[in-house]
PDB file of C-alpha atoms and ligand atoms in Angstrom:
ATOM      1  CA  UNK A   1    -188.128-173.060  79.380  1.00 50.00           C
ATOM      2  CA  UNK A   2    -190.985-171.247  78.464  1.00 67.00           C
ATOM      3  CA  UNK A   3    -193.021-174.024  78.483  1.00 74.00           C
ATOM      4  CA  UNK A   4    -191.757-174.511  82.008  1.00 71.00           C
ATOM      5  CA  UNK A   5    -192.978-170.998  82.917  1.00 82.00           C
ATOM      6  CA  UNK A   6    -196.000-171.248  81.987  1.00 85.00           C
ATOM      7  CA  UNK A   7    -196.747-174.400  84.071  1.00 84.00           C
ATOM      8  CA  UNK A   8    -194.684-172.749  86.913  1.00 89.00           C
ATOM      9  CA  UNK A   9    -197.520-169.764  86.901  1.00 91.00           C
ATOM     10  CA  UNK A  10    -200.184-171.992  86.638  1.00 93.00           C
ATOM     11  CA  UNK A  11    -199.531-174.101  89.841  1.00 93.00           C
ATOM     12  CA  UNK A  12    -198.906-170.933  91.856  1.00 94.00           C
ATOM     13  CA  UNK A  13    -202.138-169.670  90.750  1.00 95.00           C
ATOM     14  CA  UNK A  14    -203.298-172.933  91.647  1.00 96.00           C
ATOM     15  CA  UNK A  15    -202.000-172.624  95.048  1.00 97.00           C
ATOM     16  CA  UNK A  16    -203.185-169.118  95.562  1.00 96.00           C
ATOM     17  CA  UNK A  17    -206.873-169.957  94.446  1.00 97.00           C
ATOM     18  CA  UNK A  18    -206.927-173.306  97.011  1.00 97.00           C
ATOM     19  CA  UNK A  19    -204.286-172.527  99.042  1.00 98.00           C
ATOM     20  CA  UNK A  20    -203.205-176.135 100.979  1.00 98.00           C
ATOM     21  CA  UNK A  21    -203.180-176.471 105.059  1.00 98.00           C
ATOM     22  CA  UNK A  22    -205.582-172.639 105.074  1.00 98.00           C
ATOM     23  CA  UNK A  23    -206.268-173.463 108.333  1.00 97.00           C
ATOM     24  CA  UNK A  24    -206.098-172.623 111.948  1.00 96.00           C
ATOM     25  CA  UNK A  25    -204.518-175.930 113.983  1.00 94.00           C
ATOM     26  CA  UNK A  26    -206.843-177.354 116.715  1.00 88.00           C
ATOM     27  CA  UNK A  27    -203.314-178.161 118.684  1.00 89.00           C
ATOM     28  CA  UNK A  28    -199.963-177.136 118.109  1.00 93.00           C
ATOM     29  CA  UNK A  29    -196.417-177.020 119.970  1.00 95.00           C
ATOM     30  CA  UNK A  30    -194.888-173.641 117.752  1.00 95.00           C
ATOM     31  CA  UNK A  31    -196.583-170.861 116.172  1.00 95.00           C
ATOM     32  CA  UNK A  32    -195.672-167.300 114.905  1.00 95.00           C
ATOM     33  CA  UNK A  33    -197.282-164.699 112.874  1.00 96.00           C
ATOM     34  CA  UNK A  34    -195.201-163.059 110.154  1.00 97.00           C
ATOM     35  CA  UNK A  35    -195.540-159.576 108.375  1.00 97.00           C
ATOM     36  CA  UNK A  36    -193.817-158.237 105.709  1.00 97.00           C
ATOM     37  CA  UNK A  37    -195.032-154.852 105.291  1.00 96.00           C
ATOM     38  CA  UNK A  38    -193.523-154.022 101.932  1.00 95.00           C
ATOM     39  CA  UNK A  39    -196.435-155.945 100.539  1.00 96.00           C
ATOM     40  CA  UNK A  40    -199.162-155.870 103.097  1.00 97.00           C
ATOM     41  CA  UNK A  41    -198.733-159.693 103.388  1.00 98.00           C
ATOM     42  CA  UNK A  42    -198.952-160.718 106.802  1.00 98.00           C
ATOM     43  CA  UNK A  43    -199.775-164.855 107.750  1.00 98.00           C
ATOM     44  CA  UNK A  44    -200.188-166.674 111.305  1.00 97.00           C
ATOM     45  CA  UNK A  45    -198.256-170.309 110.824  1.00 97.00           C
ATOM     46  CA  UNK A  46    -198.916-172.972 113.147  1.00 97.00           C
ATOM     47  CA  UNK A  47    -197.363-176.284 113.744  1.00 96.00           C
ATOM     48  CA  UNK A  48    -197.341-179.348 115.582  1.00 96.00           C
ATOM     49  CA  UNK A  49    -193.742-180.837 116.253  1.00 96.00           C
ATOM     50  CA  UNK A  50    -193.370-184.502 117.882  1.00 95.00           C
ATOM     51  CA  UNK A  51    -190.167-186.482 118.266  1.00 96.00           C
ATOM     52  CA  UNK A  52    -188.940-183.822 115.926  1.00 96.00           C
ATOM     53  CA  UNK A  53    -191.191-184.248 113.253  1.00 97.00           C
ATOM     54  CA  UNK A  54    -193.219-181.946 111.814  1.00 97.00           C
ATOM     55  CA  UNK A  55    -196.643-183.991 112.024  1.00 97.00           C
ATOM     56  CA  UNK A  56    -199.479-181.064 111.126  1.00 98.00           C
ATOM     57  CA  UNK A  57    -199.010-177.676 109.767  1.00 98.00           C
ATOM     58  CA  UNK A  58    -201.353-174.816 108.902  1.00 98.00           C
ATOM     59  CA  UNK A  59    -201.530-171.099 107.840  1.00 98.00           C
ATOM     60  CA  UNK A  60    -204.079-168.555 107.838  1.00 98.00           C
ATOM     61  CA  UNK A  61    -204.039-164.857 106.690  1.00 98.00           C
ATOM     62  CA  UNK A  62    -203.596-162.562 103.831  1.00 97.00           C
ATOM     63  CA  UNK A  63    -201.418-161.600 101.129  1.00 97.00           C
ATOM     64  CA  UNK A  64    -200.583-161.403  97.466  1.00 96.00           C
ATOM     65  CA  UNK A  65    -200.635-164.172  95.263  1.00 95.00           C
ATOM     66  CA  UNK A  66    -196.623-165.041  95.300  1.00 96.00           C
ATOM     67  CA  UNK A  67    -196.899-164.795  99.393  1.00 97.00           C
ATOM     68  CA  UNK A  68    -199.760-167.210  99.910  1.00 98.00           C
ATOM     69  CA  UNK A  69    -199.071-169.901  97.046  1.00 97.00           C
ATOM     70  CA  UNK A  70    -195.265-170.018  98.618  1.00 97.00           C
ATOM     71  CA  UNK A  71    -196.885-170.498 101.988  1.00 98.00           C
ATOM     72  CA  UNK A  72    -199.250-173.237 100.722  1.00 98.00           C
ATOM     73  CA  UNK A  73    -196.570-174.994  98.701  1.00 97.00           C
ATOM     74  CA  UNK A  74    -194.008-174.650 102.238  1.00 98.00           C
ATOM     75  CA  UNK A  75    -196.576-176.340 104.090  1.00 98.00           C
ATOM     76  CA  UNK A  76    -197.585-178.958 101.472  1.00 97.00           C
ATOM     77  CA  UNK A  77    -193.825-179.575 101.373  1.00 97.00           C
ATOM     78  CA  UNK A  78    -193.027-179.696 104.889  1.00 98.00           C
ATOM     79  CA  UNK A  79    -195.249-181.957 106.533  1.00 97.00           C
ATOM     80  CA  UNK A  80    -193.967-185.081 107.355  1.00 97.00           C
ATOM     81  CA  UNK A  81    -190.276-184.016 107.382  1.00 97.00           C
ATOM     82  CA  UNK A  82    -188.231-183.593 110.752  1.00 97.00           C
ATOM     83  CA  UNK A  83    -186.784-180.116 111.632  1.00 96.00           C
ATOM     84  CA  UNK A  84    -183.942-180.178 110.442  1.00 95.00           C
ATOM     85  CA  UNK A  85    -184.637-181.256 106.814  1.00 96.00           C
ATOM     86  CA  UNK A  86    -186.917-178.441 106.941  1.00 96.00           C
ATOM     87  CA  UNK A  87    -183.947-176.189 107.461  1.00 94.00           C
ATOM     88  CA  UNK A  88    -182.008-177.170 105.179  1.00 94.00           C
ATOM     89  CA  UNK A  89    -184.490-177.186 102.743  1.00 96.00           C
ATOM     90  CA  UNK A  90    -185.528-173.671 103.946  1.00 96.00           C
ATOM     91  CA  UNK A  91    -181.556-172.926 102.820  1.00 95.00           C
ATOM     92  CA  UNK A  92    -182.066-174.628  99.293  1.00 95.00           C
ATOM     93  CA  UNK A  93    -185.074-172.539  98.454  1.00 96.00           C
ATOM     94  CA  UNK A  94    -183.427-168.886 100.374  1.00 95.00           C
ATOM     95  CA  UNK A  95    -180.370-169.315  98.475  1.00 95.00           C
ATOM     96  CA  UNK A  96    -182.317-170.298  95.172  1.00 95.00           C
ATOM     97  CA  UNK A  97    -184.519-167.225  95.427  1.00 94.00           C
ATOM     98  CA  UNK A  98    -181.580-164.596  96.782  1.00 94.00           C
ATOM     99  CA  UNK A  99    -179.511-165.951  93.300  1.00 94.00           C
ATOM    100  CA  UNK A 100    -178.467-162.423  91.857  1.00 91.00           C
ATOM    101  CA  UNK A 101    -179.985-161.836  88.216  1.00 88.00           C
ATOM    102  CA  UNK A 102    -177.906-163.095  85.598  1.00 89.00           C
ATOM    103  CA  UNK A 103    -176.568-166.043  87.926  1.00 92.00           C
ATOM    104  CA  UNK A 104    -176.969-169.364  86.997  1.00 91.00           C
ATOM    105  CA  UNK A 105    -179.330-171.687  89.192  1.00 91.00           C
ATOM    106  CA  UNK A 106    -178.691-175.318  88.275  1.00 91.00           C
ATOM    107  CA  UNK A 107    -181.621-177.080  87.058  1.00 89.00           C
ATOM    108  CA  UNK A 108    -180.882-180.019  89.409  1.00 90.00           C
ATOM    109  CA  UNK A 109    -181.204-177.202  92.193  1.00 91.00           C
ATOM    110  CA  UNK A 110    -184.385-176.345  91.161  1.00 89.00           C
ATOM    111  CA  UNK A 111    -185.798-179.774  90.478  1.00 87.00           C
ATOM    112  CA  UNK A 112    -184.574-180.648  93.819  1.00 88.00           C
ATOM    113  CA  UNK A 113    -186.826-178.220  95.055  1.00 93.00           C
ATOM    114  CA  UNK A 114    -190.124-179.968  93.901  1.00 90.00           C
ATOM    115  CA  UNK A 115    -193.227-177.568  93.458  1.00 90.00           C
ATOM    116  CA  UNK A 116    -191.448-175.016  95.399  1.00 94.00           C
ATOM    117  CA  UNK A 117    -189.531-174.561  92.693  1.00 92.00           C
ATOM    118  CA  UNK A 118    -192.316-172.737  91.079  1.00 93.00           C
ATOM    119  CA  UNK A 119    -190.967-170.011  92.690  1.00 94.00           C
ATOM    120  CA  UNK A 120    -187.580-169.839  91.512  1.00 92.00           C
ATOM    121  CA  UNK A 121    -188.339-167.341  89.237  1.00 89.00           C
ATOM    122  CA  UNK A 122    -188.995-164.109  91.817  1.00 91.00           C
ATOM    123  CA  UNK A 123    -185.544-163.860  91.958  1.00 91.00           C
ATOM    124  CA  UNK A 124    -185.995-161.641  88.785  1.00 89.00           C
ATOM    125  CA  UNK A 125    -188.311-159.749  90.815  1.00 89.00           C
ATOM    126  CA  UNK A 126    -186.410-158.320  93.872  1.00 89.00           C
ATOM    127  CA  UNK A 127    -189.791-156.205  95.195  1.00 89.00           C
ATOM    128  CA  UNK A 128    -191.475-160.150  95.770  1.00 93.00           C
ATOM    129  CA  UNK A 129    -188.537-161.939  97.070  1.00 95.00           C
ATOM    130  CA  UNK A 130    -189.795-160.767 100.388  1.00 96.00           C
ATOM    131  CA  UNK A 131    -192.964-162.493  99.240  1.00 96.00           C
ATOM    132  CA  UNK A 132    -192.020-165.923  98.610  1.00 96.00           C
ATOM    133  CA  UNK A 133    -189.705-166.122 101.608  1.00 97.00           C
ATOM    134  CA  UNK A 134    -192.352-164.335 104.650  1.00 97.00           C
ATOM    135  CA  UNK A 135    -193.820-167.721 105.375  1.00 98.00           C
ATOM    136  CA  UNK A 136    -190.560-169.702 105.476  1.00 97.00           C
ATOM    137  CA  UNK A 137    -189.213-166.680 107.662  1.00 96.00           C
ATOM    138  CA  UNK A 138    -192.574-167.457 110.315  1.00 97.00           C
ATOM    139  CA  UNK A 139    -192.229-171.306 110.269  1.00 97.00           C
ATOM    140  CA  UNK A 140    -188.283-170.743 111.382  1.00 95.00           C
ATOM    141  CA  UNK A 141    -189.291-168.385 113.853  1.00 94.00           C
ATOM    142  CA  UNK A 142    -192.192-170.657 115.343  1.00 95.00           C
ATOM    143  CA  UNK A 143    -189.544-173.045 115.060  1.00 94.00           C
ATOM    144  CA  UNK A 144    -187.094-171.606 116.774  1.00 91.00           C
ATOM    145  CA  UNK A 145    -189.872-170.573 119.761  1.00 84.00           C
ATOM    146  CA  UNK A 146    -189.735-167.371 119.192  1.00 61.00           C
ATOM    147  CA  UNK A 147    -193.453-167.599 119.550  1.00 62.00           C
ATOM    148  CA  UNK A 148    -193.907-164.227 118.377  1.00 73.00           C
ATOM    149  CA  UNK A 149    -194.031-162.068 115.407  1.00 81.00           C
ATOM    150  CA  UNK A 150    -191.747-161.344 112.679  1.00 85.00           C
ATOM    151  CA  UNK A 151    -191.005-158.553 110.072  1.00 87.00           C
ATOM    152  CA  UNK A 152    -189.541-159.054 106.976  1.00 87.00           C
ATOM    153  CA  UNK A 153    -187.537-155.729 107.374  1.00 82.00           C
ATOM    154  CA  UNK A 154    -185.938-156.942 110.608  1.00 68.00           C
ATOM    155  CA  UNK A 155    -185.327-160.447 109.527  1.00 48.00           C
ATOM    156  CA  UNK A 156    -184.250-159.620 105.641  1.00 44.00           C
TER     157      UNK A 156
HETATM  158 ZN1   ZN B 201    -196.559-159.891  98.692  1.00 85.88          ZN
END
């Protein structure tokens, strides 16, 4: 497991240093900015939905390591996938990450998860949850047109 860790910390370093999609989207149907002001992080998401697909994606902004290598591995993972896998895979990773210490998370739940299961391991680290989860909260918002800003302390 430790072995696992380590890797875990190097590809969200990774991330962080060249974070994927750090860009601002020549044309796009949803955007919203999020904030979490805990942290200081605050990110602008944009993306471009056809047929219900999620065909570009991009972020810009800053942040802490945690918040902009989850943001860079969401939109890495999300592109090419339609809405509604997104939420559901939006659920996976929330529920993964909100796991109380001391809980089991299934291994199978975590693979599932692919790189973003890199981050599995802020749940041991209540103060970042927030974090790992700001860019996720945006894309839902932009996704759900609400085409304006978010706060971590209003949306948990
Ligand atoms: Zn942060």
């Amino acid at each position: 497991m430790s072995e696992l860790n380590e890797l875990y910390q190097q590809l969200i370093l990774e991330h962080n240093k060249s974070p994927r999609n750090f860009r601002v989207l020549d044309r796009c149907t949803h955007d919203a900015d999020g904030y979490n002001p805990l942290c200081g992080d605050h990110y602008h998401v944009w993306v471009n939905v056809e047929n219900g697909v999620i065909m570009d994606i991009g972020f810009q902004g800053n942040g802490c390591a945690i918040s902009k290598s989850s943001a860079s591995m969401m939109t890495a993972a999300v592109k090419g996938k339609s809405v509604a896998e997104v939420k559901a895979l939006f659920d996976t990773f929330h529920a993964v990450i909100m796991t109380k210490i001391g809980d089991e998370v299934p291994d199978a739940t975590i693979e599932a998860l692919g790189s973003l299961g890199a981050l599995a391991g802020v749940r041991e680290f209540p103060a970042r949850i927030k974090c790992a989860s700001l860019a996720w909260h945006t894309l839902v918002a932009a996704l759900n047109g609400a085409g304006s800003s978010i706060s971590t302390e209003n949306n948990g």
